[in-house]
């Protein structure tokens, strides 16, 4: 789900080596270097920024809390990380990655060109990942200009294939993020009260998730009459009895994301709201049930559409998207949509959500699931509707 | 308290100043790109001209006659965009359709086109856009920042509110910091306190240790007796940031810590005295560095120990940019920025003090209200 990107990732920033030991990254490096060799490249450049860092973090575990970082992975030999930090920040930066060679940069083209020439890649065949989605064109233009003898090849697809399959450690990391999201969703039920502002409720949810060590937390809400319109960042609206409250929570822990969503009501739900919330819940549950290894990706969307039935409701839900892969990036492939190509692979993690608006009402239901060879495991509980006490 | 009408009028005046500059620069329509990735040290030009902070990649088209077309993603955020971006035509699109939509709309507007945002525009989007419109658009990168160097009443009110929220954040830090607490748990408390007061974002860094080398992000480290906790707290209120830097000792400070912190207080005071309208911002850095260098720490006033003695704060505006001895924008009335003589001292480690100010005719007025002192509490 698209959320408001912060000016900095300001939660707990560290490397939990029990959760994600160095050996995980050594194996990944070997896999990437094998791909580099099979593609005939001399090295790959993996670019990431604070918004989309997955390609770079896959091998490095480094997280740019703001701005960007680049991993240079040669076909043989040790990798190097360029990080957009000051020289004094290098000791703290090295705590986040297993790379020995971590260098600061102020202006990427200068540092990048210098590094490639130093490593003997001034005349080379270089694969790139993450550049088309994130690297600013001004920097790319300068780099290409200063490295006229480098032949560039887009390797987004090759790296995406490697990243799609989640190892046990990656699943464990998403599970940690999912646990934080679940706590956040549960804490909302206790915080929702008539007379309370949406902003204050969101602050309490945010605090609960950050207390679990989240690096980043994203919330979207819709309350009262907003439930019939759209999700949005928390605002100053004051809650009243009977309000529906839609909440989406995304959290990043140890670079891995998980997402969930629920519908709440302050007091008892009307029959109309219950029907609306059940529809979102049924559609989300149908997707989770359909998420099996080998299932066409489109079949998940079809399952949700069948439960939603009504064309307007379907259009409403599809405007948010019905889900996607999730992991090091908040939005990874596959994208779950009608007509989507491909099939669900084993050891994929999916974020499934149904957000819909129906007249003055709305509902949200979402969870993160881990697709294994023999079963699909929910990492966050899917709940039809949460009735909260309206007042203290 | 300013009204919605005040905000609309204020934004409209910003647009007028921009269109005047467009005429001077020979740009008939200015295309402003925002990636959805916000940054404390970069002006959000789309926000400045719409009062709308986008979730995803967004483009604002501004024609010389003042017509504005906001093309924003995701499309489901269109209602919020319409609610903020008054007098704008708003088009909601999916991110993968943004370039084509922008190109189509841009062709309907007066030519030639100017462009701002190449520095944050991803290669893939640029390829799509330039395939439609050509890549030889007039460089409009500095046009909006050049007319947004000083703060309007609406902007200033928001910065003042953000400054007070920063005070609340540091007060919360003082109240809850205790031995055994993880750094990220402390940061979570500060964050929640500020969000409850209206903060919608925060360039927040909180680190602790017996001897800090620099400010850093919070980790899973548990606070210990005698820790020096340094905080760079920068809440955002309705798109405007204010920053407070302070130091808190978990235990009674040593005489040496007090003495070195007094040095920073003196340096900040000298920085305030230099922050006068008409003087270059480099004077602030020189004044601060002189105090610290005279105490024997000249080499620690340079890289890699120190970078800047203050900076402008996005999203609405960033002039005077970094406050260093090498940069010298002229300080003007109604500029707002942070002055922070944060300093690594070999005997004590990194100490922080810094405040957001607005420049008035007789000098800076401090907007953050937290007393300028070394805070501490028995562990």
XYZ file of C-alpha atoms in Angstrom:
771
model
C 0.000 0.000 0.000
C 1.293 3.431 -0.828
C 1.921 5.426 2.352
C 3.495 8.731 3.332
C 7.261 8.407 3.192
C 9.017 10.046 6.166
C 11.981 12.422 6.035
C 14.041 9.780 7.833
C 13.662 6.237 9.120
C 13.813 7.070 12.780
C 13.064 3.806 14.572
C 15.535 1.262 15.901
C 18.394 0.897 13.464
C 20.692 -2.033 14.127
C 21.597 -5.481 12.843
C 20.120 -8.392 14.763
C 22.675 -11.053 13.906
C 20.774 -13.816 15.646
C 17.823 -13.214 13.355
C 19.838 -12.615 10.187
C 23.321 -14.061 10.605
C 26.213 -13.194 8.353
C 25.949 -16.599 6.655
C 22.599 -15.555 5.118
C 24.302 -12.728 3.284
C 27.320 -14.782 2.308
C 24.991 -17.262 0.608
C 23.155 -14.451 -1.128
C 26.428 -12.968 -2.326
C 27.424 -16.320 -3.782
C 24.073 -16.587 -5.565
C 24.372 -13.079 -6.983
C 27.949 -13.678 -8.108
C 26.836 -16.877 -9.852
C 24.194 -14.836 -11.698
C 26.781 -12.231 -12.626
C 28.972 -14.949 -14.082
C 26.139 -16.593 -15.987
C 25.078 -13.255 -17.471
C 28.616 -12.578 -18.647
C 28.906 -9.399 -16.605
C 31.968 -8.226 -14.723
C 30.015 -6.805 -11.798
C 26.582 -5.678 -10.683
C 25.611 -2.373 -9.183
C 22.688 -2.602 -6.750
C 21.116 0.771 -6.034
C 18.715 1.600 -3.232
C 17.309 4.575 -1.417
C 15.284 5.033 1.744
C 12.093 4.298 -0.160
C 13.226 1.233 -2.172
C 16.354 -0.325 -0.773
C 15.644 -4.027 -1.315
C 18.097 -4.736 -4.132
C 20.976 -3.149 -2.239
C 20.011 -4.528 1.175
C 19.566 -8.078 -0.168
C 23.306 -8.593 -0.176
C 24.431 -5.925 2.292
C 21.688 -5.626 4.961
C 22.506 -1.908 4.982
C 19.614 0.523 5.322
C 19.777 4.104 4.063
C 17.708 5.917 6.688
C 17.575 8.844 4.267
C 19.005 9.344 0.752
C 20.728 6.356 -0.907
C 23.380 3.642 -1.014
C 24.994 1.502 -3.707
C 26.449 -1.997 -3.448
C 29.118 -2.907 -5.978
C 29.278 -6.687 -6.346
C 32.111 -7.945 -8.556
C 31.900 -11.348 -10.219
C 34.678 -12.449 -7.889
C 35.974 -10.872 -4.746
C 34.574 -8.755 -1.962
C 31.747 -6.231 -2.414
C 31.884 -2.535 -1.599
C 29.158 -0.282 -0.241
C 28.866 3.416 -0.987
C 26.598 5.120 1.525
C 25.246 8.647 1.454
C 26.559 9.508 4.898
C 29.353 11.619 6.302
C 32.761 10.161 7.102
C 32.007 10.393 10.826
C 28.968 8.152 10.276
C 30.966 5.261 8.837
C 31.517 3.457 12.176
C 27.752 3.421 12.827
C 27.090 2.459 9.189
C 29.437 -0.505 9.430
C 27.383 -1.823 12.328
C 24.510 -2.331 9.888
C 26.287 -4.465 7.305
C 28.738 -7.316 7.004
C 30.604 -5.559 4.177
C 34.123 -4.650 5.236
C 34.475 -1.933 2.640
C 31.984 0.851 3.403
C 32.666 4.318 2.009
C 30.833 7.621 2.422
C 29.766 9.845 -0.426
C 28.422 13.333 -0.796
C 27.949 13.313 -4.555
C 27.288 9.831 -5.915
C 28.695 10.178 -9.455
C 32.105 11.259 -8.137
C 32.410 8.441 -5.597
C 30.910 5.842 -7.905
C 33.141 6.591 -10.863
C 36.193 6.637 -8.615
C 35.248 3.261 -7.144
C 34.641 1.569 -10.484
C 37.906 2.794 -11.898
C 39.751 1.759 -8.728
C 38.274 -1.740 -8.904
C 39.232 -2.084 -12.569
C 35.764 -1.576 -14.017
C 36.463 1.564 -16.014
C 36.100 -0.588 -19.127
C 33.656 -3.311 -18.259
C 30.249 -4.883 -18.648
C 28.160 -3.910 -15.645
C 24.693 -5.086 -14.643
C 22.389 -2.774 -12.748
C 19.452 -3.341 -10.409
C 17.303 -0.766 -8.716
C 18.537 2.028 -10.930
C 15.517 2.435 -13.190
C 13.126 2.605 -10.258
C 15.165 4.868 -8.025
C 18.426 6.345 -9.327
C 17.918 10.036 -10.169
C 18.380 10.727 -13.852
C 20.778 13.592 -13.140
C 23.162 11.228 -11.348
C 22.820 8.527 -13.982
C 23.594 11.012 -16.748
C 26.767 12.117 -14.949
C 27.867 8.532 -14.320
C 27.365 7.471 -17.933
C 29.226 10.527 -19.114
C 32.214 9.814 -16.875
C 32.341 6.083 -17.684
C 32.101 6.031 -21.488
C 33.696 2.591 -21.752
C 31.266 0.795 -19.516
C 28.549 -1.297 -21.134
C 25.427 -1.192 -18.930
C 22.809 -3.935 -18.697
C 19.565 -3.907 -16.762
C 19.471 -6.900 -14.367
C 16.322 -6.015 -12.431
C 14.572 -9.222 -13.486
C 17.477 -11.494 -12.579
C 17.794 -10.047 -9.091
C 14.022 -10.053 -8.628
C 14.008 -13.821 -9.266
C 16.654 -14.348 -6.602
C 14.830 -12.169 -4.102
C 11.412 -13.736 -4.699
C 12.219 -16.876 -2.737
C 12.502 -16.126 0.953
C 14.917 -18.180 3.065
C 13.976 -19.217 6.592
C 15.819 -16.210 8.003
C 13.920 -13.823 5.755
C 10.615 -15.409 6.742
C 11.608 -15.051 10.384
C 12.376 -11.378 9.852
C 9.001 -10.753 8.200
C 7.395 -12.671 11.051
C 9.054 -10.224 13.470
C 7.679 -7.285 11.491
C 4.266 -8.942 11.349
C 4.232 -9.395 15.113
C 4.862 -5.669 15.494
C 2.024 -4.879 13.087
C -0.319 -7.224 14.927
C 0.464 -5.527 18.227
C -0.216 -2.179 16.614
C -3.560 -3.335 15.259
C -4.523 -4.750 18.639
C -3.446 -1.623 20.506
C -5.813 0.467 18.400
C -8.814 -1.302 19.910
C -7.792 -0.134 23.352
C -6.991 3.397 22.229
C -10.160 4.134 20.260
C -12.566 6.260 22.297
C -15.210 8.859 21.565
C -13.675 12.273 22.126
C -10.183 11.080 21.240
C -8.469 12.509 18.177
C -7.459 10.234 15.337
C -3.954 11.668 15.587
C -3.613 10.624 19.208
C -4.898 7.117 18.536
C -2.415 6.818 15.686
C 0.374 8.065 17.948
C -0.340 5.291 20.430
C -0.399 2.666 17.692
C 2.826 4.029 16.242
C 4.473 3.894 19.674
C 3.466 0.282 20.186
C 4.987 -0.748 16.864
C 8.196 1.229 17.411
C 8.585 -0.365 20.842
C 9.023 -3.662 19.002
C 12.130 -2.312 17.304
C 10.521 -1.151 14.069
C 12.767 0.926 11.858
C 9.826 2.515 10.125
C 6.077 2.603 10.753
C 3.355 3.597 8.300
C -0.260 4.258 9.164
C -3.282 5.088 7.063
C -6.705 5.704 8.534
C -10.252 6.668 7.699
C -12.788 7.474 10.393
C -16.432 8.487 10.522
C -17.622 9.805 7.204
C -14.081 9.450 5.793
C -14.689 5.683 5.803
C -16.882 6.139 2.755
C -14.186 8.019 0.870
C -10.508 7.109 1.244
C -7.661 6.178 3.529
C -5.298 8.986 4.485
C -2.499 9.829 6.915
C -3.758 10.456 10.480
C -5.468 13.791 10.989
C -7.047 15.816 13.788
C -10.598 14.543 13.436
C -12.200 13.811 16.805
C -13.905 10.430 17.082
C -17.570 10.078 18.013
C -19.629 7.098 19.122
C -20.649 4.881 16.225
C -17.705 5.877 14.065
C -16.231 3.236 11.806
C -12.428 3.348 11.896
C -10.287 1.834 9.163
C -6.646 1.275 10.017
C -3.747 0.132 7.854
C -0.422 -0.553 9.579
C 2.885 -1.252 7.854
C 6.100 -1.867 9.765
C 9.710 -2.462 8.836
C 11.855 -4.500 11.218
C 15.404 -5.522 10.344
C 14.782 -4.221 6.786
C 11.743 -6.507 6.304
C 8.196 -5.268 5.916
C 4.813 -6.616 6.938
C 1.361 -5.074 6.561
C -2.089 -5.542 8.034
C -5.439 -3.780 8.130
C -8.593 -3.902 10.212
C -11.995 -2.300 10.575
C -13.107 -1.071 13.988
C -16.257 0.588 15.236
C -16.690 2.747 18.333
C -19.540 0.943 20.022
C -21.810 -1.568 18.349
C -21.748 -2.038 14.611
C -24.817 -1.408 12.526
C -25.972 -4.256 10.313
C -24.848 -2.274 7.286
C -21.330 -1.844 8.621
C -21.159 -5.491 9.584
C -22.093 -6.518 6.046
C -19.530 -4.131 4.592
C -16.759 -5.333 6.917
C -17.612 -8.972 6.282
C -17.313 -8.414 2.565
C -13.805 -7.048 2.912
C -12.910 -9.844 5.303
C -14.356 -12.587 3.070
C -12.541 -11.237 0.032
C -9.220 -11.025 1.875
C -9.688 -14.507 3.326
C -10.519 -15.878 -0.117
C -7.209 -14.551 -1.409
C -5.313 -16.161 1.460
C -7.064 -19.454 0.790
C -6.212 -19.245 -2.902
C -2.566 -18.399 -2.205
C -0.969 -21.788 -2.811
C 2.248 -22.655 -4.640
C 1.538 -22.900 -8.342
C -1.745 -20.977 -8.186
C -2.043 -18.341 -10.903
C -1.512 -14.894 -9.379
C -4.659 -13.724 -11.129
C -6.669 -16.422 -9.361
C -6.150 -14.636 -6.047
C -7.642 -11.485 -7.486
C -10.450 -13.512 -9.032
C -11.238 -15.035 -5.645
C -11.497 -11.582 -4.070
C -13.569 -10.213 -6.932
C -16.010 -13.102 -6.651
C -16.598 -12.377 -2.960
C -16.934 -8.663 -3.565
C -19.430 -9.229 -6.335
C -20.612 -5.691 -6.839
C -18.772 -3.829 -9.595
C -18.401 -0.595 -7.637
C -17.038 -2.398 -4.592
C -14.575 -4.248 -6.757
C -13.446 -1.019 -8.383
C -13.078 0.573 -4.968
C -10.920 -2.288 -3.686
C -8.849 -2.474 -6.848
C -7.998 1.215 -6.673
C -5.856 0.337 -3.619
C -4.635 -2.892 -5.155
C -5.451 -6.286 -3.713
C -1.968 -7.169 -2.618
C 1.579 -7.886 -3.603
C 4.745 -9.603 -2.579
C 6.445 -8.109 0.447
C 9.856 -8.420 2.007
C 12.808 -6.069 1.802
C 10.598 -3.678 -0.119
C 7.098 -2.808 0.999
C 5.899 -3.632 -2.499
C 7.505 -6.529 -4.352
C 6.350 -8.769 -7.155
C 3.949 -10.344 -7.813
C 1.249 -7.683 -7.955
C -2.109 -9.317 -7.350
C -4.562 -8.103 -9.946
C -7.043 -9.432 -12.436
C -5.181 -10.635 -15.496
C -1.817 -10.727 -13.708
C 0.691 -13.104 -15.258
C 2.617 -15.833 -13.481
C 1.955 -18.101 -10.561
C 2.541 -17.980 -6.840
C 5.862 -19.530 -5.905
C 6.590 -21.467 -2.756
C 8.466 -19.484 -0.125
C 6.837 -16.240 -1.210
C 5.441 -13.750 1.261
C 2.328 -11.853 0.287
C 0.573 -8.805 1.683
C -3.147 -9.212 0.953
C -5.619 -6.433 1.557
C -9.114 -5.359 0.692
C -10.034 -1.747 1.337
C -13.433 -0.705 0.083
C -15.832 2.188 0.313
C -19.558 1.667 0.041
C -21.781 4.714 0.280
C -21.070 6.309 3.673
C -19.330 3.186 4.943
C -16.016 1.511 4.402
C -13.964 -1.425 5.550
C -10.401 -2.653 5.550
C -9.094 -6.175 6.023
C -5.538 -7.185 5.412
C -2.821 -9.564 6.491
C 0.618 -10.805 5.548
C 0.901 -14.503 4.708
C 3.833 -16.796 4.129
C 3.349 -19.285 1.296
C 5.142 -22.547 1.987
C 5.304 -25.724 -0.028
C 2.430 -27.416 1.828
C 0.562 -24.614 3.530
C 0.023 -20.897 3.671
C 0.654 -19.462 7.109
C -0.949 -16.227 8.257
C 1.592 -13.969 9.946
C -1.083 -11.481 10.993
C -4.614 -12.432 12.043
C -7.418 -11.499 9.712
C -10.368 -10.083 11.641
C -13.813 -9.172 10.232
C -14.656 -6.314 12.575
C -13.519 -5.075 15.977
C -16.136 -3.493 18.206
C -14.554 -1.118 20.717
C -15.958 0.470 23.810
C -17.197 3.861 22.682
C -16.252 5.643 25.892
C -14.036 5.077 28.887
C -4.757 31.030 14.448
C -4.732 31.381 10.677
C -7.783 30.376 8.684
C -8.165 28.307 5.563
C -8.645 31.556 3.649
C -5.287 32.779 4.946
C -3.653 29.577 3.731
C -5.279 29.788 0.300
C -4.248 33.410 -0.065
C -0.732 32.649 1.093
C -0.275 29.811 -1.397
C -1.762 31.950 -4.156
C 0.839 34.653 -3.467
C 3.593 32.063 -3.680
C 2.242 30.986 -7.050
C 2.211 34.604 -8.220
C 5.842 35.066 -7.245
C 6.761 31.906 -9.096
C 4.887 32.866 -12.255
C 6.594 36.266 -12.246
C 9.952 34.511 -12.185
C 8.812 32.132 -14.919
C 8.141 35.108 -17.149
C 11.630 36.457 -16.468
C 13.179 33.055 -17.184
C 11.232 32.449 -20.387
C 9.299 29.470 -19.035
C 5.651 29.291 -20.051
C 4.819 26.181 -18.026
C 6.878 24.793 -15.167
C 6.814 21.060 -14.505
C 7.697 20.181 -10.892
C 8.430 16.551 -10.077
C 8.124 15.034 -6.592
C 9.090 11.388 -6.076
C 7.052 11.049 -2.897
C 10.312 10.686 -1.002
C 10.565 13.600 1.389
C 13.787 15.096 2.670
C 14.621 17.548 5.444
C 17.330 19.281 3.429
C 15.464 19.580 0.160
C 12.628 21.958 -0.577
C 9.429 20.204 -1.549
C 8.452 22.490 -4.378
C 5.150 20.741 -5.061
C 4.156 21.150 -1.428
C 5.175 24.809 -1.437
C 2.799 25.569 -4.292
C -0.109 23.326 -3.267
C -0.008 22.735 0.497
C -0.330 19.036 -0.401
C 2.242 16.479 0.644
C 2.013 13.602 -1.808
C 2.161 9.919 -0.949
C 3.588 8.814 -4.279
C 5.224 10.242 -7.402
C 3.484 13.473 -8.300
C 3.898 16.278 -10.808
C 2.626 19.837 -10.554
C 2.257 21.832 -13.752
C 2.232 25.602 -13.272
C 1.372 27.773 -16.260
C 2.464 31.384 -16.523
C -1.138 32.571 -16.074
C -1.273 30.817 -12.692
C -3.156 27.735 -13.860
C -2.048 24.716 -11.824
C -2.602 21.061 -12.639
C -1.644 18.541 -9.971
C -1.144 15.001 -11.255
C -0.803 12.749 -8.242
C -0.453 9.102 -7.370
C -1.891 6.920 -5.956
C -5.174 7.826 -7.535
C -7.144 6.970 -4.391
C -5.487 9.950 -2.668
C -7.192 12.425 -5.012
C -9.732 13.583 -2.432
C -7.014 14.585 0.048
C -5.168 16.320 -2.776
C -8.274 18.266 -3.734
C -8.863 19.197 -0.109
C -5.397 20.714 0.235
C -4.514 21.970 -3.208
C -7.115 24.683 -3.572
C -7.643 26.272 -6.967
C -5.738 23.391 -8.575
C -7.100 21.015 -11.129
C -6.266 17.622 -9.594
C -5.818 14.435 -11.597
C -5.342 11.112 -9.813
C -3.342 8.433 -11.597
C -1.504 5.213 -10.860
C 2.256 5.724 -10.629
C 2.928 3.708 -13.768
C 0.672 6.022 -15.762
C 2.092 9.256 -14.395
C 4.567 10.100 -17.165
C 2.044 9.628 -19.965
C -0.610 11.651 -18.145
C 1.808 14.473 -17.392
C 3.006 14.589 -20.983
C -0.545 14.750 -22.308
C -1.519 17.526 -19.904
C 1.713 19.460 -20.449
C 1.121 19.585 -24.183
C -2.203 21.337 -23.536
C -0.448 24.120 -21.617
C 1.643 27.026 -22.941
C 5.124 26.198 -24.233
C 8.087 26.185 -23.665
C 8.290 23.916 -20.654
C 10.642 24.202 -17.708
C 11.520 21.345 -15.407
C 12.411 21.070 -11.725
C 13.131 17.767 -10.026
C 15.766 16.075 -12.185
C 17.769 15.538 -9.007
C 15.094 13.230 -7.590
C 13.498 11.920 -10.781
C 14.174 8.191 -11.237
C 15.761 7.090 -14.458
C 12.782 4.977 -15.504
C 10.297 7.815 -15.126
C 12.638 10.256 -16.851
C 13.019 7.941 -19.839
C 9.246 7.769 -20.214
C 8.729 11.498 -19.773
C 11.565 12.583 -22.043
C 10.415 10.150 -24.734
C 7.149 12.102 -24.766
C 8.352 15.663 -24.214
C 12.034 15.609 -25.149
C 14.822 16.033 -22.642
C 15.763 19.610 -23.528
C 13.327 21.237 -21.108
C 14.455 24.556 -19.628
C 16.231 24.117 -16.306
C 13.834 25.400 -13.650
C 15.532 23.734 -10.702
C 16.257 26.846 -8.641
C 13.262 28.930 -9.643
C 10.918 28.054 -6.765
C 13.620 27.964 -4.042
C 14.719 31.425 -5.162
C 11.305 32.909 -4.400
C 10.850 30.879 -1.221
C 13.788 32.073 0.816
C 11.744 33.797 3.510
C 8.770 32.575 5.440
C 5.263 33.925 5.034
C 2.942 34.386 8.048
C 1.286 31.036 7.370
C 4.613 29.265 7.121
C 5.965 30.973 10.195
C 2.952 30.026 12.290
C 3.461 26.403 11.367
C 7.177 26.518 12.126
C 6.441 28.079 15.505
C 4.005 25.278 16.244
C 6.562 22.680 15.149
C 9.127 24.290 17.451
C 6.799 23.978 20.424
C 6.171 20.342 19.522
C 9.941 19.789 19.541
C 9.992 21.164 23.083
C 7.309 18.641 24.035
C 9.407 15.867 22.509
C 12.499 16.735 24.522
C 10.430 17.149 27.678
C 9.175 13.599 27.145
C 12.739 12.387 26.721
C 13.669 13.944 30.057
C 10.670 12.352 31.764
C 11.002 8.783 30.566
C 14.705 8.096 29.951
C 15.837 5.477 32.433
C 18.517 2.862 32.893
C 17.660 -0.363 31.056
C 15.428 1.233 28.445
C 16.405 0.553 24.844
C 17.307 3.567 22.757
C 14.529 2.811 20.273
C 12.003 2.593 23.101
C 13.029 6.060 24.212
C 12.702 7.333 20.641
C 9.230 5.759 20.434
C 8.109 7.713 23.514
C 9.425 10.994 22.113
C 7.773 10.280 18.790
C 4.383 9.482 20.313
C 4.415 12.598 22.476
C 5.067 14.774 19.442
C 2.575 12.992 17.194
C -0.087 13.532 19.827
C 0.633 17.270 19.591
C 0.277 17.331 15.807
C 3.631 16.186 14.454
C 3.190 14.393 11.158
C 6.868 13.552 10.579
C 10.171 13.927 12.373
C 13.809 14.014 11.395
C 14.581 12.302 14.649
C 17.901 10.933 15.851
C 18.516 9.873 19.423
C 21.717 8.174 20.489
C 23.326 7.455 23.830
C 26.593 6.304 25.302
C 29.390 7.188 27.638
C 31.300 8.761 24.781
C 29.348 9.495 21.591
C 31.232 10.091 18.383
C 28.324 11.684 16.552
C 24.564 11.754 16.520
C 23.077 8.559 15.121
C 19.857 6.609 14.855
C 18.579 4.825 17.968
C 19.711 1.209 18.336
C 18.723 -1.697 20.587
C 21.344 -0.662 23.119
C 20.026 -0.310 26.672
C 20.614 2.973 28.485
C 23.197 2.883 31.250
C 23.955 5.018 34.272
C 26.054 7.992 33.194
C 24.958 7.831 29.560
C 25.043 11.050 27.602
C 21.859 11.093 25.520
C 21.996 13.353 22.494
C 18.867 14.198 20.584
C 18.175 15.866 17.283
C 14.415 16.317 17.363
C 12.736 17.727 14.270
C 8.952 17.460 14.183
C 6.920 18.501 11.181
C 3.683 20.433 11.528
C 1.602 20.775 8.373
C 4.658 20.465 6.174
C 7.021 22.642 8.218
C 9.910 21.399 10.321
C 11.582 22.882 13.367
C 14.611 21.411 15.078
C 15.775 21.217 18.655
C 19.136 19.718 19.651
C 19.833 19.034 23.292
C 21.921 16.845 25.578
C 20.680 14.905 28.586
C 22.845 13.051 31.087
C 21.403 10.021 32.828
C 23.099 10.753 36.130
C 24.842 13.754 37.588
C 27.060 15.414 34.954
C 30.750 15.649 35.642
C 32.363 19.046 36.028
C 34.105 18.407 32.736
C 30.806 17.748 30.954
C 29.347 20.946 32.393
C 32.398 22.924 31.403
C 32.387 21.642 27.827
C 28.661 22.126 27.470
C 29.086 25.728 28.615
C 31.464 26.097 25.695
C 28.682 25.080 23.328
C 26.267 27.484 24.982
C 28.752 30.317 24.461
C 29.230 29.264 20.859
C 25.501 29.218 20.203
C 25.171 32.676 21.727
C 27.887 33.965 19.394
C 26.081 32.301 16.522
C 22.866 34.094 17.466
C 24.720 37.413 17.579
C 26.044 36.847 14.061
C 22.642 35.914 12.647
C 21.750 39.464 11.641
C 19.880 40.569 8.533
C 22.283 41.595 5.780
C 25.196 39.478 6.988
C 26.326 36.305 5.225
C 25.316 33.048 6.893
C 28.983 32.059 6.939
C 29.423 34.618 9.731
C 27.367 32.369 11.979
C 29.660 29.421 11.317
C 32.762 31.561 11.837
C 31.446 32.933 15.117
C 30.675 29.457 16.434
C 33.931 27.936 15.225
C 35.936 30.766 16.740
C 34.615 30.048 20.228
C 35.310 26.349 19.903
C 38.690 26.797 18.237
C 39.804 29.241 20.952
C 39.135 26.510 23.489
C 41.650 24.321 21.674
C 39.347 22.330 19.416
C 39.989 23.890 16.014
C 40.686 20.561 14.334
C 37.351 19.259 15.584
C 35.501 22.052 13.804
C 36.233 20.376 10.463
C 35.387 17.143 8.687
C 35.143 14.350 9.628
C 34.049 15.628 13.033
C 31.756 18.433 11.980
C 29.777 19.246 8.866
C 27.651 22.305 9.428
C 26.661 24.802 12.127
C 23.037 24.844 11.077
C 20.822 24.579 8.064
C 17.558 25.575 6.524
C 14.703 23.185 7.070
C 12.457 21.746 4.337
C 9.785 20.943 3.286
C 8.688 24.467 2.615
C 12.089 26.053 2.208
C 15.728 25.366 2.815
C 17.626 28.634 2.329
C 20.223 29.402 3.735
C 21.058 25.731 3.151
C 24.041 24.526 5.204
C 25.541 27.099 7.570
C 29.277 26.697 6.971
C 32.236 29.029 6.578
C 32.235 28.288 2.832
C 28.648 29.188 1.977
C 27.322 32.668 2.235
C 23.716 33.359 1.391
C 22.767 36.716 2.843
C 20.594 36.450 5.931
C 17.220 38.090 5.468
C 14.358 38.996 7.758
C 11.773 36.191 7.982
C 14.288 33.503 7.155
C 13.976 30.550 9.467
C 16.656 27.950 10.134
C 18.393 26.012 12.864
C 21.651 27.112 14.484
C 23.425 24.215 16.164
C 26.988 24.305 17.446
C 26.850 20.543 18.061
C 30.392 19.428 18.697
C 32.601 16.406 19.212
C 34.861 17.084 22.179
C 37.571 14.479 22.773
C 37.198 14.561 26.570
C 33.403 14.210 26.673
C 32.273 12.916 23.311
C 29.607 14.507 21.135
C 27.435 17.163 22.758
C 24.438 18.845 21.188
C 22.695 22.159 21.505
C 20.688 23.837 18.769
C 17.599 25.929 18.228
C 15.327 26.992 15.416
C 15.204 30.737 14.910
C 13.402 33.230 12.742
C 15.359 36.286 11.705
C 13.806 39.623 12.638
C 15.040 43.174 12.154
C 17.076 43.096 15.360
C 18.355 39.556 14.994
C 17.162 36.024 15.588
C 14.110 35.133 17.647
C 14.376 31.689 19.126
C 11.280 29.580 18.380
C 12.207 26.505 20.388
C 11.645 27.341 24.051
C 13.538 24.613 25.888
C 16.113 26.275 28.161
C 19.650 26.251 26.821
C 21.345 24.152 29.439
C 22.756 20.710 30.090
C 19.865 18.575 31.341
C 20.280 15.653 33.655
C 18.468 13.436 36.129
C 19.652 10.992 38.762
C 19.841 7.553 37.207
